Short mmCIF file of C-alpha atoms in Angstrom, two decimals:
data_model
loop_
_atom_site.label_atom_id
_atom_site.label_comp_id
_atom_site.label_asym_id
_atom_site.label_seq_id
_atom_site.Cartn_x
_atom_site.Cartn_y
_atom_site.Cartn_z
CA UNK G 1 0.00 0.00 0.00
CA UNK G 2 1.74 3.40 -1.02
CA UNK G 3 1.79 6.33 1.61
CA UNK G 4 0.30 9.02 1.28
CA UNK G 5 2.85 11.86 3.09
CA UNK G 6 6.53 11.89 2.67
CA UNK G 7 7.64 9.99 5.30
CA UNK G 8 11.56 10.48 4.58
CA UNK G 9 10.58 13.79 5.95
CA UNK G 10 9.93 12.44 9.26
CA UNK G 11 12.86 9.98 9.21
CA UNK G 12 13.89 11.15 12.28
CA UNK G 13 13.43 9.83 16.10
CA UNK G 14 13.52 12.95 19.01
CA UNK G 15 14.57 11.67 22.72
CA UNK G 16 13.57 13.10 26.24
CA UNK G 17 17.01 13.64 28.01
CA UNK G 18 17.49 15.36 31.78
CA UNK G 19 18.66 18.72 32.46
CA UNK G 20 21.16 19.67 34.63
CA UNK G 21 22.17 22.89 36.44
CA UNK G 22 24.88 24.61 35.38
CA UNK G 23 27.95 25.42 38.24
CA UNK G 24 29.49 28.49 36.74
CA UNK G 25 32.52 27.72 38.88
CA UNK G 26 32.94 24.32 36.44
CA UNK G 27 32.12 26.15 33.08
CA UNK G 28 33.90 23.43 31.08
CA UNK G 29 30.98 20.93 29.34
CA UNK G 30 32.98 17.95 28.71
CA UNK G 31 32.13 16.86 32.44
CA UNK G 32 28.55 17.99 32.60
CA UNK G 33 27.57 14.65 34.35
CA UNK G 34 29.11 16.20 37.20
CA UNK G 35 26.72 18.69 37.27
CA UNK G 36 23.58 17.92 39.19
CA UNK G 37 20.80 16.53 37.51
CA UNK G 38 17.49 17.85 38.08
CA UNK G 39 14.57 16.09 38.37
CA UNK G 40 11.82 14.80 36.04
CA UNK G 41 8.81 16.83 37.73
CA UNK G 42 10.88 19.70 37.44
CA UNK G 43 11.60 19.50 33.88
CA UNK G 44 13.39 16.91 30.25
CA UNK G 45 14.95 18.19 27.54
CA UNK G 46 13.34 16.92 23.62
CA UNK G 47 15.44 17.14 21.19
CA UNK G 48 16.55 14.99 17.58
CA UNK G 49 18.45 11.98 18.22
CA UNK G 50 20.13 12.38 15.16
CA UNK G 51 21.71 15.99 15.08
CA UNK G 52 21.14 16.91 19.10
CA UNK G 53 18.90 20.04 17.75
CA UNK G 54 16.85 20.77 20.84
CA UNK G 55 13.18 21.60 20.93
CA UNK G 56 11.36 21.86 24.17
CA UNK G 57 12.01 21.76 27.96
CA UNK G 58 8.75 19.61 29.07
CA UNK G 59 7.35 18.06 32.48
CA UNK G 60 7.37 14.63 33.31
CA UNK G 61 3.97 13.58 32.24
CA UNK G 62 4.57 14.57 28.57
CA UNK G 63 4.01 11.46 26.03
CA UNK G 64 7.08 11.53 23.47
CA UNK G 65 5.63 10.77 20.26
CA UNK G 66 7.58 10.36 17.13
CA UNK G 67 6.64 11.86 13.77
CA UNK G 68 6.07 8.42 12.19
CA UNK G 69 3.34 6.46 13.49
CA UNK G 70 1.33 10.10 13.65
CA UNK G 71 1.76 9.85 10.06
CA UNK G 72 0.73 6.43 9.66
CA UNK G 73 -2.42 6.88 12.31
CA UNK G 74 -3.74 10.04 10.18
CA UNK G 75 -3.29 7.86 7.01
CA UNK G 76 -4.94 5.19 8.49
CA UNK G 77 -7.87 7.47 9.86
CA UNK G 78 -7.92 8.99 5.79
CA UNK G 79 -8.25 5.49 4.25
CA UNK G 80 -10.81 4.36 6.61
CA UNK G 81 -12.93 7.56 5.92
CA UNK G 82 -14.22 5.55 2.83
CA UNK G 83 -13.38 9.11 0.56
CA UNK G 84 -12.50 9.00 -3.03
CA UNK G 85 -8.54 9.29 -3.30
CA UNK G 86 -7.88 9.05 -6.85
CA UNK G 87 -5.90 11.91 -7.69
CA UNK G 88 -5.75 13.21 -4.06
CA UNK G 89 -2.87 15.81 -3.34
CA UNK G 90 -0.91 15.42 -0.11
CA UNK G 91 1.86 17.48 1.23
CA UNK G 92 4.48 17.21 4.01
CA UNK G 93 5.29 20.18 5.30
CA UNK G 94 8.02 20.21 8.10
CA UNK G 95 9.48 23.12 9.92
CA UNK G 96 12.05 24.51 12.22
CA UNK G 97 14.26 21.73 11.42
CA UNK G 98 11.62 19.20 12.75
CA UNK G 99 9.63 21.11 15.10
CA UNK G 100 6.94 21.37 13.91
CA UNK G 101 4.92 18.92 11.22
CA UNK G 102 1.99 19.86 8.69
CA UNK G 103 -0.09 17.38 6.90
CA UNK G 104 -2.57 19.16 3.85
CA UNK G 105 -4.42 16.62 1.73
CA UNK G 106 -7.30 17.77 -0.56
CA UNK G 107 -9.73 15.27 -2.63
CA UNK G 108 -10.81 16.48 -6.06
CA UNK G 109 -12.30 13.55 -6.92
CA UNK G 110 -15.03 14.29 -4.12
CA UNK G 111 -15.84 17.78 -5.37
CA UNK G 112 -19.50 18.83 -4.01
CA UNK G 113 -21.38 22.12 -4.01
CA UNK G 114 -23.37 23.02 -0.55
CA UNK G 115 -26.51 24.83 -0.69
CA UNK G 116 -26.01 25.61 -4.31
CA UNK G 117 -23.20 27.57 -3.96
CA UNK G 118 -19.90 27.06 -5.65
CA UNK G 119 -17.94 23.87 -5.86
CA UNK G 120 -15.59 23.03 -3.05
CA UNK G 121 -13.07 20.50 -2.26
CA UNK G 122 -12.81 18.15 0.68
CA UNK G 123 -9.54 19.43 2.49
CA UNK G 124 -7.86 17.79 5.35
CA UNK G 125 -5.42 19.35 7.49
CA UNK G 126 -3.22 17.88 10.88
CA UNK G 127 -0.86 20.10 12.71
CA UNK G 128 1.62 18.34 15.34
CA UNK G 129 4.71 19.61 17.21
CA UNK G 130 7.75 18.59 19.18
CA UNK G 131 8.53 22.01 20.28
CA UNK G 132 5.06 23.00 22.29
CA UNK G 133 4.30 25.24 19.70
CA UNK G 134 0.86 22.88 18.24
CA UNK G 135 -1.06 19.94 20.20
CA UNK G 136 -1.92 16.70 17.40
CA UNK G 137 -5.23 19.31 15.85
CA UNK G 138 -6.52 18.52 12.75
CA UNK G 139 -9.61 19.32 10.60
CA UNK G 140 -11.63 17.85 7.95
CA UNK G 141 -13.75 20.72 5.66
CA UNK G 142 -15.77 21.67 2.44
CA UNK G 143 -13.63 25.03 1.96
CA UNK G 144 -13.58 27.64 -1.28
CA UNK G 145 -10.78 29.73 0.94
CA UNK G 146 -9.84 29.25 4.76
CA UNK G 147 -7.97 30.70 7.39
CA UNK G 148 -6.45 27.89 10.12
CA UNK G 149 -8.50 29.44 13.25
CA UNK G 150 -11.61 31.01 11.31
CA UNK G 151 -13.76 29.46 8.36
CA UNK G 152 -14.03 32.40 5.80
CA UNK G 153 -15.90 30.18 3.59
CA UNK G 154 -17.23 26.09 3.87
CA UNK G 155 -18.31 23.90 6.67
CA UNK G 156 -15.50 22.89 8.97
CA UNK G 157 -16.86 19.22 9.02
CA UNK G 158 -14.89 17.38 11.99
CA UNK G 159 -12.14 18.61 14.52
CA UNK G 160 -9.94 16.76 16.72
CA UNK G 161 -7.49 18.15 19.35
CA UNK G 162 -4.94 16.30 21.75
CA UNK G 163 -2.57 17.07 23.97
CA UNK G 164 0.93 15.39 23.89
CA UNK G 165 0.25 15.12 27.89
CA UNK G 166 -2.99 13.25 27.13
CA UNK G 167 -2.01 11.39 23.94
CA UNK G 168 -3.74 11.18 20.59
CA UNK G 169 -6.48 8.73 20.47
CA UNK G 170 -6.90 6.98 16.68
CA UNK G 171 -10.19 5.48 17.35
CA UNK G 172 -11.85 8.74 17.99
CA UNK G 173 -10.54 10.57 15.28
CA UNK G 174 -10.89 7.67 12.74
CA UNK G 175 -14.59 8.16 13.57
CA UNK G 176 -14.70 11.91 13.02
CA UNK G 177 -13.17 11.37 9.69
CA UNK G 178 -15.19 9.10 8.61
CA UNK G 179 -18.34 10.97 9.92
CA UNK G 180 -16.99 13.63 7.30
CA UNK G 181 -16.40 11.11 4.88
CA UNK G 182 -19.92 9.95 4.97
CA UNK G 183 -21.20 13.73 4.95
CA UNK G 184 -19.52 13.88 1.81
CA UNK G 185 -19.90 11.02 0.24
CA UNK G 186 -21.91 8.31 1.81
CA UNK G 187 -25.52 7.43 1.31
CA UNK G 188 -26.45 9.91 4.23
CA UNK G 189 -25.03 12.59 2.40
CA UNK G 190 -28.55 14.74 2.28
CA UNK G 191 -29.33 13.49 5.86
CA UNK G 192 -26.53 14.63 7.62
CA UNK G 193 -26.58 18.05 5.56
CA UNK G 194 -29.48 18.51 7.39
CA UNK G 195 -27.73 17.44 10.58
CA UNK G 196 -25.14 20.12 10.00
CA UNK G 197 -27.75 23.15 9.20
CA UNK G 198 -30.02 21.85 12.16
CA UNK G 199 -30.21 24.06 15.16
CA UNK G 200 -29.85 22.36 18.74
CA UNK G 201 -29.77 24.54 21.56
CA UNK G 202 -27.30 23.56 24.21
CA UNK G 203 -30.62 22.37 26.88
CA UNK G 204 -31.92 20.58 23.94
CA UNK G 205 -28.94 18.66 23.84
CA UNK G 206 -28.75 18.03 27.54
CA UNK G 207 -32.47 16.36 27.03
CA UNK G 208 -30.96 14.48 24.29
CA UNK G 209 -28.23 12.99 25.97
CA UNK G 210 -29.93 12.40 29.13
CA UNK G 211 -32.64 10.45 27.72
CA UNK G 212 -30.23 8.63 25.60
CA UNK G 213 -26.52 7.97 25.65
CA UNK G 214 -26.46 9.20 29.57
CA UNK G 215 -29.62 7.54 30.74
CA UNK G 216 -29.53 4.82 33.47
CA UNK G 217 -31.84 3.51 35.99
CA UNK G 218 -31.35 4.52 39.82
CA UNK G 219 -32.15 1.76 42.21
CA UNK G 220 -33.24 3.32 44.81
CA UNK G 221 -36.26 5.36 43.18
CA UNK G 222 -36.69 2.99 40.16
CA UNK G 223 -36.56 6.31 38.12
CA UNK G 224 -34.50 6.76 34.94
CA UNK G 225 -31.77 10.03 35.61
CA UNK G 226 -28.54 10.72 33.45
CA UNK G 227 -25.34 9.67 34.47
CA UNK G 228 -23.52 12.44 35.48
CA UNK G 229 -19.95 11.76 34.40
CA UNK G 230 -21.39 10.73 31.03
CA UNK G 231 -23.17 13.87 30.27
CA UNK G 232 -20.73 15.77 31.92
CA UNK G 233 -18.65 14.34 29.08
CA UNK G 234 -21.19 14.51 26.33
CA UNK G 235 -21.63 17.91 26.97
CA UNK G 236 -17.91 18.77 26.85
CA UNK G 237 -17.19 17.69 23.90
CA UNK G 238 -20.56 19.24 22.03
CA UNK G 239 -19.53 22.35 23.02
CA UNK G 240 -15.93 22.34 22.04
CA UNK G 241 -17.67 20.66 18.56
CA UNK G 242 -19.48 24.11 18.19
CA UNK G 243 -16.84 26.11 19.08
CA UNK G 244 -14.61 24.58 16.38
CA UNK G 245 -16.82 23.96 13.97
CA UNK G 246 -19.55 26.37 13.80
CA UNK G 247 -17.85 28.95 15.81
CA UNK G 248 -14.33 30.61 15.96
CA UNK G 249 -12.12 28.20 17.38
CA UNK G 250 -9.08 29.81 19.36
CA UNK G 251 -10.45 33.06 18.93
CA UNK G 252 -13.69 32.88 20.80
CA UNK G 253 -12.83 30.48 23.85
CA UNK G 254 -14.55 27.58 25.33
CA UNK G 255 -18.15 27.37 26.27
CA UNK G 256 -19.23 30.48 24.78
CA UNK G 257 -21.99 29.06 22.71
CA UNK G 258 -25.54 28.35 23.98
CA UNK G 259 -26.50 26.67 20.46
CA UNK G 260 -25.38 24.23 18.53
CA UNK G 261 -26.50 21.41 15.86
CA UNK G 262 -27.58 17.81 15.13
CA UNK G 263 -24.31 17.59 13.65
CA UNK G 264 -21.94 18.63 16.61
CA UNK G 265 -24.11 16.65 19.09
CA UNK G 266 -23.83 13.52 16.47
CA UNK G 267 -19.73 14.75 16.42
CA UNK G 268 -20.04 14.12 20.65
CA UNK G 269 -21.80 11.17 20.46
CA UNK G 270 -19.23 9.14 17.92
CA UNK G 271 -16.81 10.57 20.07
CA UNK G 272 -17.59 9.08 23.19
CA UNK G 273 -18.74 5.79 21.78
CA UNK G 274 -14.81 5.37 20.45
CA UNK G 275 -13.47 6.94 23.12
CA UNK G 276 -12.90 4.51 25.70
CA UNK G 277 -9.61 4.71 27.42
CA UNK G 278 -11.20 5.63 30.91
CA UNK G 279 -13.59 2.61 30.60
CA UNK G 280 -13.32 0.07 33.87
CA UNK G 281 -14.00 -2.90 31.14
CA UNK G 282 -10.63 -4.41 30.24
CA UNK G 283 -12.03 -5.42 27.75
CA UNK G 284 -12.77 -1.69 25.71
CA UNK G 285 -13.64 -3.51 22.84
CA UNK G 286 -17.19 -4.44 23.82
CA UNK G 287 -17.70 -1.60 25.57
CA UNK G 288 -16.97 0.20 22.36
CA UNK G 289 -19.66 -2.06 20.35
CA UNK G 290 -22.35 -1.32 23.46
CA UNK G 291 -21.61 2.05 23.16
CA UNK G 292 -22.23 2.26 19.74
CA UNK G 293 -25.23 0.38 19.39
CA UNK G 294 -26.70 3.14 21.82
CA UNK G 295 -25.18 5.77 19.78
CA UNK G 296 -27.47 4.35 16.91
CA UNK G 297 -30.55 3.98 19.13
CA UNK G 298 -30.22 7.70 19.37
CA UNK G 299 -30.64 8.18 16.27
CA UNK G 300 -33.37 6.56 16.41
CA UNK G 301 -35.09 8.41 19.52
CA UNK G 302 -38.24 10.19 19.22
CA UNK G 303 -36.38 13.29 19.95
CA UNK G 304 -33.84 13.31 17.43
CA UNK G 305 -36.54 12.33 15.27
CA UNK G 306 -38.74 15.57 16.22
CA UNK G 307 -35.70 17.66 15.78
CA UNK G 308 -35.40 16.52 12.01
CA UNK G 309 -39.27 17.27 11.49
CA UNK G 310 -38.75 20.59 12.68
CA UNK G 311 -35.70 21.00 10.42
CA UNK G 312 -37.94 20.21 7.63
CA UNK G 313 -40.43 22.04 8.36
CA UNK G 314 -38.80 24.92 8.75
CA UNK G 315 -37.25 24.36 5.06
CA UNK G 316 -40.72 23.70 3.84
CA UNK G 317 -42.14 27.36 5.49
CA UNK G 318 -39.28 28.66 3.20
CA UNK G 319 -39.92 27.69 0.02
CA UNK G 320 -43.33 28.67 0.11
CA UNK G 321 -42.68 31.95 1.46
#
């Protein structure tokens, strides 16, 4: 199978190494070891194995991750997306001598036109770092022109974002991809249109979740009542889903939205159903398969349901008027 990226450009392997303090009454470096050594908590030093070209001074609970299998994880993610790659472009764009990594890929063959407007093509972009300066971000989008941060123009169709001190989870993003695959180009196309220009105001989604994904049976009153770490959860990620993708990412800070759509709450859902590293199951397999079967009995709730009718309803009161 041929790769996508250029992965002689990330040929390299970086190293976490200690620090020590320097005694300005030994100034000489060829006995550094007799410096002393500070410790983890307090700060490692990442830099290339190869050359020694140092990047970033990070704590102890940072996750080294090489260049490589990010590479082959986004691929991966890409192939599984189920999008049309015949004449796709990809680029590898490294900088500050490995620092920083850039992966652009765009899809011609999947050119689509939203709301009648001009044709666009599928873009997908993942930013990673060794030197602090980006987290593992990436983006999937329908885009005529776009600015990293701020959609000029298109639908920013999935987001993902994860810190080196919290790893990058392939599962979840494979999912997000492939959401925005199947917005694109699956049978659902026109569905999940809908599910992307479909209001859902932040207690809307709270009901949804609650009577769905988060609902569970107390034993003491018999009564159904959300879990509270799962909608806490939910919830989370919807509304970093709308401020990504239908609002201004970095620029307008977290939980500033008090709407979002069928499509960001849809975003959450896939999310936490692949999402499973805190599980207590060993086994996060099946509780990946349970989760999704109640991510698709969501979709089949009476309240998703109702929120489509009024989505159409609303389209019909348009055309007419």
């Amino acid at each position: 199978m041929n790769a996508m990226f250029d992965m002689s450009k990330v040929d390299f392997e970086v190293e976490k190494v200690p620090l020590y303090q320097y005694d300005s009454r030994h100034p000489t470096y060829d006995r550094i070891s007799t410096y002393p050594q500070l410790t983890p908590d307090i700060g490692s030093l990442i830099r290339r194995k190869d050359n020694k070209k140092p990047f970033a001074v990070v704590k102890e609970k940072y996750e080294l991750q090489q260049y490589s299998p990010i590479v082959f994880d986004v691929e991966t993610a890409l192939r599984q997306s189920g999008m049309d790659l015949t004449d796709a472009e990809f680029k590898t764009n490294v900088y500050k001598n490995g620092g920083q990594l850039e992966l652009r890929a765009k899809f011609p063959a999947e050119e689509v036109r939203i709301d009648g407007k001009d044709a666009v093509i599928p873009e997908f972009v993942f930013r990673t770092s060794h030197d602090g300066t980006w987290a593992n971000n990436g983006m999937m989008g329908l885009w005529r022109s776009m600015c990293y941060n701020t959609l000029v123009s298109g639908d920013k169709l999935a987001y993902v974002y994860g810190r080196h001190t919290k790893g990058f989870n392939l599962p979840a993003f494979a999912a997000k991809i492939k959401n925005a695959g199947e917005y694109i180009v699956g049978d659902g196309l026109t569905k999940m249109r809908h599910w992307y220009h479909t209001k859902l105001p932040r207690n809307n989604a709270i009901r949804l979740f609650s009577e769905t994904l988060a609902k569970k049976t107390d034993n003491v009153s018999r009564k159904n009542k959300p879990n509270k770490v799962v909608l806490s959860h939910l919830m989370k990620i919807f509304d970093q889903e709308n401020q990504h993708i239908h609002g201004r990412s970095a620029y307008e800070g977290y939980g500033k939205r008090d709407e979002g759509s069928l499509w960001t709450a849809y975003q959450a859902a896939t999310h936490w159903s692949t999402h499973t590293p805190n599980s207590r199951s060993q086994n996060t397999q099946n509780v990946r398969v349970m989760r999704e079967e109640r991510v698709r009995k969501m979709l089949q709730s009476d309240f998703w349901k109702h929120s489509q009718v009024d989505f159409h309803e609303e389209e019909l009161r348009k055309e007419y008027v």
